[in-house]
Coordinates of C-alpha atoms and ligand atoms in Angstrom, one line a residue:
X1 CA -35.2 13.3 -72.0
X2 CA -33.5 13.2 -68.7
X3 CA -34.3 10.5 -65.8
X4 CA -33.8 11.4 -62.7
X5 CA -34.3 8.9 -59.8
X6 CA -36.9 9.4 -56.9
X7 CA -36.6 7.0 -53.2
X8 CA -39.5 5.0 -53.2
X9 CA -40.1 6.7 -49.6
X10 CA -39.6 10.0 -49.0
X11 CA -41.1 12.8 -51.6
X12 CA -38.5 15.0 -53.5
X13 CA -34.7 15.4 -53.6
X14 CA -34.4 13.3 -56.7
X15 CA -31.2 12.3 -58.2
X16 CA -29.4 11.8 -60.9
X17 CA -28.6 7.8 -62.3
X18 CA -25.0 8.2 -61.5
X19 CA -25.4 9.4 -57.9
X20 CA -28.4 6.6 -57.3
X21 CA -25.6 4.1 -58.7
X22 CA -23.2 5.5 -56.4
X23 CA -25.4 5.1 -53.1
X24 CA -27.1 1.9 -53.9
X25 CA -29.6 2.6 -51.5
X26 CA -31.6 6.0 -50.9
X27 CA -30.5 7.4 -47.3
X28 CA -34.6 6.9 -45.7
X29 CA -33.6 3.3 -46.7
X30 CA -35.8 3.5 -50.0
X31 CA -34.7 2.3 -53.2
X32 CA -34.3 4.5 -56.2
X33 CA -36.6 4.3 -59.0
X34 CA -36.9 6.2 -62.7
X35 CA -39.7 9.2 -62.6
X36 CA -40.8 7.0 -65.4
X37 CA -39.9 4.5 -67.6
X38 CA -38.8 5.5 -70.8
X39 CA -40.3 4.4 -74.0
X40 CA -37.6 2.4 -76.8
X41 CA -37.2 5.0 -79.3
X42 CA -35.6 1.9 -82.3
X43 CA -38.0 -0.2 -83.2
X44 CA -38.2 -4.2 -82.6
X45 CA -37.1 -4.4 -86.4
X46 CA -33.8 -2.1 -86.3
X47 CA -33.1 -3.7 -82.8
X48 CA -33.7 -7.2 -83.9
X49 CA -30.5 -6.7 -86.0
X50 CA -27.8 -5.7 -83.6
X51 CA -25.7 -7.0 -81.2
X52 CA -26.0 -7.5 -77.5
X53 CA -23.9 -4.8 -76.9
X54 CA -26.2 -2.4 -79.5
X55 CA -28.8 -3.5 -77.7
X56 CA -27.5 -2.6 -74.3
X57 CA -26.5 0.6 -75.3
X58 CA -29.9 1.9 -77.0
X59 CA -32.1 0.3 -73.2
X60 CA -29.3 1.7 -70.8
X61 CA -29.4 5.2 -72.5
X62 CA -32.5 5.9 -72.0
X63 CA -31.9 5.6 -68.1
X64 CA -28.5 6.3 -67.5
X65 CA -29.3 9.6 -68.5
X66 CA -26.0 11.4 -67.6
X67 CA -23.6 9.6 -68.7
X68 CA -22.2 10.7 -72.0
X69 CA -22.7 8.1 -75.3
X70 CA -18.9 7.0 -74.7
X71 CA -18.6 6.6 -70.9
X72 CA -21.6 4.4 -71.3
X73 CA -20.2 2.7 -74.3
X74 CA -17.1 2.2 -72.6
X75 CA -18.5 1.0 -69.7
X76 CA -20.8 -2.3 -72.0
X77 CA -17.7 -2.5 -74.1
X78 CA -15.8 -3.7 -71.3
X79 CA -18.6 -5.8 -69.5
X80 CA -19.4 -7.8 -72.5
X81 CA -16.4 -9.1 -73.9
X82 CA -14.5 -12.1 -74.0
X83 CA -15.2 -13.2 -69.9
X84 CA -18.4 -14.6 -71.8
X85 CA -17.7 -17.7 -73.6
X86 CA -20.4 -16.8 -76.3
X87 CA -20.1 -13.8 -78.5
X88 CA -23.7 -13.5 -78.5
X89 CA -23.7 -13.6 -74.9
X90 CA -27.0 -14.7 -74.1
X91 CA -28.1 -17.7 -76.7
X92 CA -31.5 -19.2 -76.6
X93 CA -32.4 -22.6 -76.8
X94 CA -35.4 -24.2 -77.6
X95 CA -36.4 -27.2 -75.8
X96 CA -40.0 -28.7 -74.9
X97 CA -41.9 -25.8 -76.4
X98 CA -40.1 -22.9 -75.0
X99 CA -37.0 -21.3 -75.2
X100 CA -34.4 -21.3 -72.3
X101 CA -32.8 -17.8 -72.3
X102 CA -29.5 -18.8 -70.8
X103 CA -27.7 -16.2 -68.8
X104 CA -25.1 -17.5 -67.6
X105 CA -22.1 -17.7 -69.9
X106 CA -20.4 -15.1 -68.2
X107 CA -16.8 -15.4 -65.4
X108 CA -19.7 -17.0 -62.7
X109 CA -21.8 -18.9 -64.7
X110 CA -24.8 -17.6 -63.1
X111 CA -27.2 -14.6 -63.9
X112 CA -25.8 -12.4 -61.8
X113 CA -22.8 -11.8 -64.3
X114 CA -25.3 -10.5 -66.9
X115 CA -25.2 -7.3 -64.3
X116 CA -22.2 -7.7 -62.2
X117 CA -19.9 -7.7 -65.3
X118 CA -20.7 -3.8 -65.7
X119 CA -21.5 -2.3 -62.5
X120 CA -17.7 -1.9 -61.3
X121 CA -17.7 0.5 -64.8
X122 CA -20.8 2.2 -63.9
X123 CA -19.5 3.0 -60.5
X124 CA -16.1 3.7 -60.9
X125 CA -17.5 6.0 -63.6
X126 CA -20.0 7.8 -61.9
X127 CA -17.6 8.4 -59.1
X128 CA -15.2 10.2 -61.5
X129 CA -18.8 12.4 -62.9
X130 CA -19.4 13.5 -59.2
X131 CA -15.7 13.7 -58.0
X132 CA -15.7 11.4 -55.5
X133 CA -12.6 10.7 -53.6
X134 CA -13.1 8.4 -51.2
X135 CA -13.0 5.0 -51.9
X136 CA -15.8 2.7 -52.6
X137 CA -16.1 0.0 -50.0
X138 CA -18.7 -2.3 -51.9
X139 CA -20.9 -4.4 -48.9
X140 CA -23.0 -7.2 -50.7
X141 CA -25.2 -9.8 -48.2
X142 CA -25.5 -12.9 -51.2
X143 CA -27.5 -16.2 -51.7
X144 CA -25.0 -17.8 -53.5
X145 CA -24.7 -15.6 -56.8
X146 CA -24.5 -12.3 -56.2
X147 CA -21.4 -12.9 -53.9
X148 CA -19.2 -14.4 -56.5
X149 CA -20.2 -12.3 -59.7
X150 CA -19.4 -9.3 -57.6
X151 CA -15.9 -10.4 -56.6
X152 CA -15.5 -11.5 -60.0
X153 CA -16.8 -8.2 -61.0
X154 CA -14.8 -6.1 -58.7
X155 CA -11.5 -7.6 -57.6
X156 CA -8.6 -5.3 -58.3
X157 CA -11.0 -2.4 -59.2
X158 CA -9.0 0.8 -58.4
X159 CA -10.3 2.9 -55.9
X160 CA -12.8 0.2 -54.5
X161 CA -13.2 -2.6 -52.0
X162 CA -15.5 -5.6 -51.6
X163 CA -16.6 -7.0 -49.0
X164 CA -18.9 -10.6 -48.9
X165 CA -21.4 -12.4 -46.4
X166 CA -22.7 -15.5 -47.2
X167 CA -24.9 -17.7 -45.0
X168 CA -22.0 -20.5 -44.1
X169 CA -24.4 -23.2 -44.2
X170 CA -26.6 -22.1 -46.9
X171 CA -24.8 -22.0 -50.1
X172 CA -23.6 -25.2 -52.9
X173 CA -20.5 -26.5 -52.5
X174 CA -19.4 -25.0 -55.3
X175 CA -21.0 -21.5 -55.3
X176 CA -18.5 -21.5 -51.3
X177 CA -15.6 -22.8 -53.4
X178 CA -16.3 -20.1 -55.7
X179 CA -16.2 -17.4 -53.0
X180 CA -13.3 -18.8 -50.5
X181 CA -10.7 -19.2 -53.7
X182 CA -11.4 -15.4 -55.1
X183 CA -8.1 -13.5 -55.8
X184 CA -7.8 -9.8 -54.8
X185 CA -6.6 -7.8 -52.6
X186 CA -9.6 -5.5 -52.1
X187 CA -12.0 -8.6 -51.5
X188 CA -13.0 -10.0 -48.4
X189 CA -15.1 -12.8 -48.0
X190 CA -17.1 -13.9 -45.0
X191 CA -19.5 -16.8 -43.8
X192 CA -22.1 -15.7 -41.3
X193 CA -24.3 -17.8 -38.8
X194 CA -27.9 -16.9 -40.2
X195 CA -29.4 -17.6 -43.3
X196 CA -29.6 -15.0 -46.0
X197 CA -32.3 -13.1 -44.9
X198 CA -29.9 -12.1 -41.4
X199 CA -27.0 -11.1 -43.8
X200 CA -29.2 -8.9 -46.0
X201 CA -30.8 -7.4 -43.0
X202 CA -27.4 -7.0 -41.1
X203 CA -26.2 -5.3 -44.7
X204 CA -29.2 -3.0 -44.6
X205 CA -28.7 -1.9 -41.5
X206 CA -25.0 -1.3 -42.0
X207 CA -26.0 1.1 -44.8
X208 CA -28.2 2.7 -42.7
X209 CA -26.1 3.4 -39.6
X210 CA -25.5 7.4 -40.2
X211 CA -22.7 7.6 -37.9
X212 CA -20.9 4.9 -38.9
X213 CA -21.2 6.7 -42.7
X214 CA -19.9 10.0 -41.2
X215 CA -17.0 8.2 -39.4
X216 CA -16.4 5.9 -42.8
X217 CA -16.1 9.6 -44.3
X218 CA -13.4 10.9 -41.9
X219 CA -11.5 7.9 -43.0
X220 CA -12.2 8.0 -46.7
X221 CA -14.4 5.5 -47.2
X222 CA -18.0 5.5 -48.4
X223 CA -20.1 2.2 -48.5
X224 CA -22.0 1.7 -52.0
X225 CA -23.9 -1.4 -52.6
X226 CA -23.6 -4.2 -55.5
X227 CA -26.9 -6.0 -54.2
X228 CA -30.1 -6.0 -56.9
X229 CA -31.2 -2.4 -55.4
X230 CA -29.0 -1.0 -57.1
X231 CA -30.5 0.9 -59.8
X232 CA -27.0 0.0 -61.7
X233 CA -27.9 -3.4 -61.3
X234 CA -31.8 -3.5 -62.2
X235 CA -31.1 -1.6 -65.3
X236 CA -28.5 -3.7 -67.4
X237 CA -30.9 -6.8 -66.4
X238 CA -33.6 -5.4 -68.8
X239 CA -31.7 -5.7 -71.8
X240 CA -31.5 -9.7 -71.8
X241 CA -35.5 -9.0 -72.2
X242 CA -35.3 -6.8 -75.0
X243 CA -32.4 -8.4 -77.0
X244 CA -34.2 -12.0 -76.0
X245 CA -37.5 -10.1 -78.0
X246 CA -35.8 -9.2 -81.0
X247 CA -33.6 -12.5 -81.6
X248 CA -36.8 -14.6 -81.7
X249 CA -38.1 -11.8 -84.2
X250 CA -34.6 -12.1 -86.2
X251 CA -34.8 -15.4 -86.3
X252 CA -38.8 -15.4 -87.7
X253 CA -39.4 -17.7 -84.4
X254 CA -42.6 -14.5 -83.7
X255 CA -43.7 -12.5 -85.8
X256 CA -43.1 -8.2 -84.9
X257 CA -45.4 -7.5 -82.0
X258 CA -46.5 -11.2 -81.2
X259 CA -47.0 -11.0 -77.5
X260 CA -44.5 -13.9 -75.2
X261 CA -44.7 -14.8 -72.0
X262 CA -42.0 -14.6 -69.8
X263 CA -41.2 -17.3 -67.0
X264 CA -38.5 -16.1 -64.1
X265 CA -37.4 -18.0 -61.4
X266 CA -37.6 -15.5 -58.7
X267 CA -35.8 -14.2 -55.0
X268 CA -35.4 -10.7 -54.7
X269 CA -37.5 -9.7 -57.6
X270 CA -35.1 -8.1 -59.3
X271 CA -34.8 -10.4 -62.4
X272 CA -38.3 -10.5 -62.6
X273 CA -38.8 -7.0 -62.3
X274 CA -36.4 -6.4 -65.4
X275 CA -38.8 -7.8 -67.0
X276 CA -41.6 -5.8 -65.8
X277 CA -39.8 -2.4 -67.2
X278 CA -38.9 -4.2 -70.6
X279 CA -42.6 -4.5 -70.9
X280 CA -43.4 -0.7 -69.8
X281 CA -40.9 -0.2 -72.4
X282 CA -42.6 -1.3 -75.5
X283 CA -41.4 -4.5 -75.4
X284 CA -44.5 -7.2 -76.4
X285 CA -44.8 -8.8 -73.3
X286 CA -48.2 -10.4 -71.9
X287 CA -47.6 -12.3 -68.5
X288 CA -45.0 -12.2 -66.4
X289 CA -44.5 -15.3 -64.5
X290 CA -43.2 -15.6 -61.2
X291 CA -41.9 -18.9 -60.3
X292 CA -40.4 -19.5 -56.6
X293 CA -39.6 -22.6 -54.8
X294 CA -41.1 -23.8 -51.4
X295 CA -39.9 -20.3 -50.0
X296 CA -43.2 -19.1 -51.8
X297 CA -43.8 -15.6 -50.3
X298 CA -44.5 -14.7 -53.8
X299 CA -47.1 -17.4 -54.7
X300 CA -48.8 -16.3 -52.0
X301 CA -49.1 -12.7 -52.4
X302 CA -49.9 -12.7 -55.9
X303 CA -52.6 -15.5 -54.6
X304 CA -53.7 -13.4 -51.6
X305 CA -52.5 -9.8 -51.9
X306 CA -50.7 -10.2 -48.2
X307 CA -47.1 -10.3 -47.9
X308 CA -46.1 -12.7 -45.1
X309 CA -42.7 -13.3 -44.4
X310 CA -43.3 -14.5 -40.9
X311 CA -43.1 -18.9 -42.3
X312 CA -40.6 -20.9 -41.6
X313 CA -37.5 -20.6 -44.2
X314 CA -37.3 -23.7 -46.1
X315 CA -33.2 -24.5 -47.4
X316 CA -33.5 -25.8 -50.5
X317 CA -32.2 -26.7 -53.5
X318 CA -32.3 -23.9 -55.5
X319 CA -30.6 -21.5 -52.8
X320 CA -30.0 -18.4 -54.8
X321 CA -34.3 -18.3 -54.4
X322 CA -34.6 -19.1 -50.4
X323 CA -35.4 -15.4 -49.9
X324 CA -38.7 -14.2 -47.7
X325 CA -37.7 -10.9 -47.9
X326 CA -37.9 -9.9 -52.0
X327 CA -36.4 -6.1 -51.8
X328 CA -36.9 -5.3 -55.4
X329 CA -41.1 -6.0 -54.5
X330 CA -40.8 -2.4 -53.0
X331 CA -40.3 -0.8 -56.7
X332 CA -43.7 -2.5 -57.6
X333 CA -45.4 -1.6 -54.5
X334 CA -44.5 1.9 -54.9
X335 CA -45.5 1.9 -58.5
X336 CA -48.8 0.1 -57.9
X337 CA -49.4 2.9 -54.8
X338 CA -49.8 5.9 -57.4
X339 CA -45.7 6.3 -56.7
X340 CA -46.9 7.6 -53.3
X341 CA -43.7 7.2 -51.4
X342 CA -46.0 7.7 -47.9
X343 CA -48.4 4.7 -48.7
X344 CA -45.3 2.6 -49.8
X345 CA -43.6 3.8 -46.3
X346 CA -46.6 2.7 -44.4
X347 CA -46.1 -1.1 -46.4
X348 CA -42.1 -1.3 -45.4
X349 CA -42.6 -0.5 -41.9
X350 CA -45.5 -2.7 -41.7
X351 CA -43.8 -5.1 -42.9
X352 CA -40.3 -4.1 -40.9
X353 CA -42.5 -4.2 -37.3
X354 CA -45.1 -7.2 -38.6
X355 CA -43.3 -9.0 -41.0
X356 CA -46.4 -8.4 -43.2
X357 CA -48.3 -5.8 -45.2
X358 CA -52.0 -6.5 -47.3
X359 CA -52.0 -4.3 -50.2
X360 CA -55.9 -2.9 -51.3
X361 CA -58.1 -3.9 -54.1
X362 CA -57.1 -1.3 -56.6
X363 CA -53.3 -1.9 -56.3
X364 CA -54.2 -6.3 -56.7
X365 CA -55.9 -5.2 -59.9
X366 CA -52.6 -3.7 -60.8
X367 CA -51.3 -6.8 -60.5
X368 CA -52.9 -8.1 -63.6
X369 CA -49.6 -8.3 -65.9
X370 CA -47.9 -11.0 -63.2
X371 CA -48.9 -14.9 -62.4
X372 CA -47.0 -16.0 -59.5
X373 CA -47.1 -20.1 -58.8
X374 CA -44.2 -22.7 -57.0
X375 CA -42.3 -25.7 -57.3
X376 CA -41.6 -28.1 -54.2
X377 CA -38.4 -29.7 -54.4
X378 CA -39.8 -33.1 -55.5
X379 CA -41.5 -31.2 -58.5
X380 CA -38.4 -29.3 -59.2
X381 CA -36.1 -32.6 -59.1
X382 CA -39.0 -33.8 -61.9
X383 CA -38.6 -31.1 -64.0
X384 CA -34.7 -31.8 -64.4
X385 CA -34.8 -35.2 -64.7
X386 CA -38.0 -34.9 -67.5
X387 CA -36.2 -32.1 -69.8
X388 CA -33.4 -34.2 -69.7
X389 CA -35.1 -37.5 -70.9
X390 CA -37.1 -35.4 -73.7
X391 CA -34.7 -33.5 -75.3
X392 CA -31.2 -34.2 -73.3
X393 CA -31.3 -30.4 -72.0
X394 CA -30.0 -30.1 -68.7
X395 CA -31.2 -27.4 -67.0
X396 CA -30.0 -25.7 -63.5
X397 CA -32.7 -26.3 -60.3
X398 CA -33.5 -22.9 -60.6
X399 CA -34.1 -23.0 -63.8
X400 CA -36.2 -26.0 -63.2
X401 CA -38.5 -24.2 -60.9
X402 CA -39.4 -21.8 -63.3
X403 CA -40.1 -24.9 -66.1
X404 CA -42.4 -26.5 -63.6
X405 CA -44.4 -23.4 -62.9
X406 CA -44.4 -23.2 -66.7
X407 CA -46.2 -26.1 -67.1
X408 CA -48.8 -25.7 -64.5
X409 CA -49.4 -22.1 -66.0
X410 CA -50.1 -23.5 -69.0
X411 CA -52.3 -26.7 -67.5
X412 CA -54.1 -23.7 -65.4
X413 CA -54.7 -21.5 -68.6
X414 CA -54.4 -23.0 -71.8
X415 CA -52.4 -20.6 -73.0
X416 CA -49.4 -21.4 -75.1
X417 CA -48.0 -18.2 -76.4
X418 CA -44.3 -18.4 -76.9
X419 CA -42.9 -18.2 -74.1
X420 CA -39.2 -17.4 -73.2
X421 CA -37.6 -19.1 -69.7
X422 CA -34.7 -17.3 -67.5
X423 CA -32.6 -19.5 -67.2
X424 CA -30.4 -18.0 -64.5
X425 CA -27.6 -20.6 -63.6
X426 CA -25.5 -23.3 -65.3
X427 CA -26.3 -27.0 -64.0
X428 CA -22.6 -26.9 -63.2
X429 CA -23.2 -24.7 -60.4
X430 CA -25.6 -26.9 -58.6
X431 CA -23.7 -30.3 -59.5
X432 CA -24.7 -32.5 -56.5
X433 CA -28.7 -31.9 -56.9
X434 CA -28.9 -31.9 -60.6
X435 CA -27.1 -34.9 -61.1
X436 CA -29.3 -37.0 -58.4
X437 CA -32.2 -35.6 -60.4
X438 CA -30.8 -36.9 -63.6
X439 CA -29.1 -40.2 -62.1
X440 CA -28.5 -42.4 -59.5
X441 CA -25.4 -40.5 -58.1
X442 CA -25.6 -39.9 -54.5
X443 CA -25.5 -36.1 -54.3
X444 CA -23.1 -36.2 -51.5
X445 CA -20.1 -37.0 -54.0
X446 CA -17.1 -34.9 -54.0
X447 CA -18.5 -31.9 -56.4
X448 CA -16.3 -31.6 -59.0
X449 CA -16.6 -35.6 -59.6
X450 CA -20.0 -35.1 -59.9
X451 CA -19.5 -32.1 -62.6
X452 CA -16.8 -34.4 -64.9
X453 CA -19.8 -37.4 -64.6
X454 CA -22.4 -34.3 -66.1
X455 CA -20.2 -33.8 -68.6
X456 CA -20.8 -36.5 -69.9
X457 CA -24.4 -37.0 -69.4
X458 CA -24.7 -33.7 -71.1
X459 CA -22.0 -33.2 -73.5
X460 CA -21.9 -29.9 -72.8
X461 CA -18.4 -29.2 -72.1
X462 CA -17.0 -28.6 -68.6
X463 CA -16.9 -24.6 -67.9
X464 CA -13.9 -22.8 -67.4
X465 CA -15.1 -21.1 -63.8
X466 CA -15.6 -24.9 -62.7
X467 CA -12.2 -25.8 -63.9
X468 CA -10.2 -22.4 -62.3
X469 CA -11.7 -23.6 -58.9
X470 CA -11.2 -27.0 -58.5
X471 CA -7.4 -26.7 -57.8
X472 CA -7.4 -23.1 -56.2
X473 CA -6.2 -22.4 -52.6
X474 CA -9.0 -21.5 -50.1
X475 CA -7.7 -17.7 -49.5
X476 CA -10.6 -16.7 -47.1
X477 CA -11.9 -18.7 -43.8
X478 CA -13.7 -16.0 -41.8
X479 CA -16.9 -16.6 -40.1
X480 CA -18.8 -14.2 -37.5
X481 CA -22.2 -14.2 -36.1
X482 CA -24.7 -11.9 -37.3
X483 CA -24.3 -9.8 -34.5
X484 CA -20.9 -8.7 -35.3
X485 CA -21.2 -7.8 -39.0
X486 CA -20.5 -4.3 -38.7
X487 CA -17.3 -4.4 -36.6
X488 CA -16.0 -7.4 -39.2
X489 CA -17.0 -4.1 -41.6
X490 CA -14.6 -2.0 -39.2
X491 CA -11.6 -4.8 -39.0
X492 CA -10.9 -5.0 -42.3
X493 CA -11.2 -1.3 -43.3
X494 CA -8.5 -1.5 -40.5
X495 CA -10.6 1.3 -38.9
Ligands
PLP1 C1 -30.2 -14.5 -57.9 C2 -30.7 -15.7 -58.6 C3 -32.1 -15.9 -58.8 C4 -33.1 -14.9 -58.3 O1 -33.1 -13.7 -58.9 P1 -33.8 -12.4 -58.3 O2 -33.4 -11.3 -59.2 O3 -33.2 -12.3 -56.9 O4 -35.2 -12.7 -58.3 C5 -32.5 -17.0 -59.5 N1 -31.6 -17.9 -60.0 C6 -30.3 -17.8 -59.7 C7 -29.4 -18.8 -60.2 C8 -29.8 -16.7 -59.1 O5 -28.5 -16.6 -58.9

């Protein structure tokens, strides 16, 4: 059965996967969603015995509809392979009654890798379906993650370039070290002064600048997008869900159609919401649990049924969440307004002109599948430093918001179904605040001190992305305002 792909705010003109992977970003500024979402056509028990890579193929063919069985298969085989340090690329483990799903053995030890690794594939290859010539400039507005797993992801990918903003003040240590050392030269890195909401706005806006598009074209470029919009991005995120599923059902952990619970520690709603569609896809999921920190836009509209983003931002410790503006929300809107791209329109703009939007009754009772709650930084710091003395698990501070709102889900509902944690980044990442939480370290220590101290509270061995940077030259230093985004665009194109 063929997908195509409809913008969640205009009606019509849909496309197919590979040209919704190529522009990222619908042209009314709507993001692309499946008509529907397929059903899995193995079952649990034939998918609970292959690999990752099976399992990606059998989810992403159901969506990536026109891409042939080996373009796609070429495309995982090259994503999933030895820049993971596990050959069963995401492991579980099980620690405090639950199991910590951990994706991030990939080149940038966070999440974002479990995407990032094949989207340069997907777009280079659906470029070569729809003959496009010009080159792919890729613009990416990041937390922390996003930014790194993409250069990663696309440094010396023919016939593309990559470009970076990063809020200067508003990433770890190590996630800027990450950025500023990256080799390449079709990547270009820069530090803005704003927080991340201004670069993803300032990104947004760049995409949607229609003569600067048709200029870009006269010179042979064409701006695609690597942000969690992408379609190409949303997509290989649901297979973690799905292979996650069936390994607790290899390994006799559930039994086949047990219903789980699934805890994500959420920004931009993307990881979250890959979840969502593993659910819609057969996979036994019962609640979906939305954990955020004390940026908890989320909490409260899952509490309230109003979107506010107009609060004060709150920096903290678990950057890669200090989002008020959760882009991948618009899918669910959409879906929860009958896919009626006009009522989702009238949401966006409300929330574009107000910085809020109040959805009705019948789209909250819609709702039902998710349980959105938060985690201050004090409770988050706890949640560390009490995994660690139960069980000697270190876990990331992400992570550790989404184990805090664990537990007050379960104190709030008794329920204790098995329940599978994201666990999106390695402690590694976030040195300076996990180790305070764990030990008496002051957190202002030189990072990569603190990371060879973890070591060996953790005895988890120190990982090679840690190691590459700690002696790598600092290869980009450029910093704009907000206001200038687009010509630093222009500059380096050298247009
Ligand atoms: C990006 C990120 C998140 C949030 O994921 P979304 O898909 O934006 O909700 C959580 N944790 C880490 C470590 C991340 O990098």
């Amino acid at each position: 059965m063929e997908i195509l792909y409809n913008s969640t705010r205009t009606k019509g003109n849909p496309v197919k996967a590979s040209e919704a992977i190529l522009k990222g970003l619908s042209d009314d500024g709507g993001l692309f969603v499946p008509q529907q979402i397929p059903a899995l056509d193995k079952s649990l028990e034939e998918l609970s015995h292959m690999t990752y890579q099976e399992v990606a193929y059998e989810v992403m063919k159901l969506y990536l509809t026109d891409f042939t069985e080996e373009e796609l298969k070429n495309c995982i085989n090259k994503a999933y392979d030895s820049k993971f340090d596990t050959e069963v690329i995401a492991p579980m483990v099980e620690a405090d009654g639950a199991y910590y799903l951990e994706l991030f053995h990939g080149a940038t030890i966070a999440f974002k890798d479990m995407a990032l690794s094949i989207l340069p594939h997907l777009l280079t290859t659906s470029a070569k379906k729809n003959d496009v010539k010009n080159e792919i400039v890729i613009l990416t507005a990041t937390s922390g993650d996003t930014g790194k797993a993409a250069l990663a992801g696309f440094a010396d990918v023919e016939g593309t370039r990559i470009i970076v903003f990063y809020p200067k003040n508003g990433v770890s240590p190590i996630q800027e070290k990450q950025m500023v050392t990256q080799k390449g030269d079709n990547t270009f890195v820069v530090g803005i002064h704003g927080n991340f909401d201004d670069a993803q706005t300032g990104v947004k806006n760049i995409f949607g600048d229609k003569e600067l598009a048709a200029y870009m074209d006269e010179k042979g470029f064409q701006f695609s997008s690597a942000n969690s919009i992408n379609i190409g991005r949303l997509v290989p995120q649901i297979v973690y869900y799905v292979y996650a599923y069936v390994k607790l059902l290899e390994e006799e952990k559930i039994t086949c159609g047990e219903k789980i619970n699934v805890v994500v520690p959420t920004g931009n709603f993307g990881n979250i919401l890959a979840a969502f569609y593993a659910k819609q896809m057969g996979i036994p999921i019962d609640k979906l649990i939305c954990a955020s920190n004390e940026n908890k836009v989320l909490y409260d509209f899952f509490a309230t049924g109003t979107y506010d983003r107009n609060r004060e931002f709150v920096l903290t410790t678990s950057p890669s969440m200090d989002i008020l503006i959760s882009s991948n929300l618009e899918r669910l809107i959409y879906r929860i307004a009958g896919n009626d791209p006009d009522r989702n329109r009238d949401f966006m703009e409300a929330l574009k002109n107000n910085g809020s939007y109040t959805i009705t009754e019948d789209m909250s009772k819609e709702l039902a599948d998710f349980y959105g709650n938060y985690a201050s930084e004090e409770e988050t710091a706890k949640a560390i430093r009490d995994l660690y003395e139960n069980t000697g698990y270190v876990i990331d501070t992400h992570t550790a918001v989404a184990a805090c709102v664990h537990k007050k889900y379960k104190a709030e509902t008794g329920d204790d179904k098995v329940t599978v944690i994201a666990s999106t980044a390695s402690p590694y990442k976030f040195t300076g605040s996990v180790m305070e939480a764990i030990s008496e370290c002051d957190p202002e220590t030189d990072a990569f001190e603190l990371a060879d101290k973890l070591c060996e509270l953790s005895k988890v061995p120190l990982p090679n992305a840690v190691l590459e940077i700690k002696e790598a030259p600092v290869l980009h230093d450029h910093v704009c305002d907000k206001t200038e985004m687009k010509q630093t665009v222009m500059n380096f194109l050298g247009i």
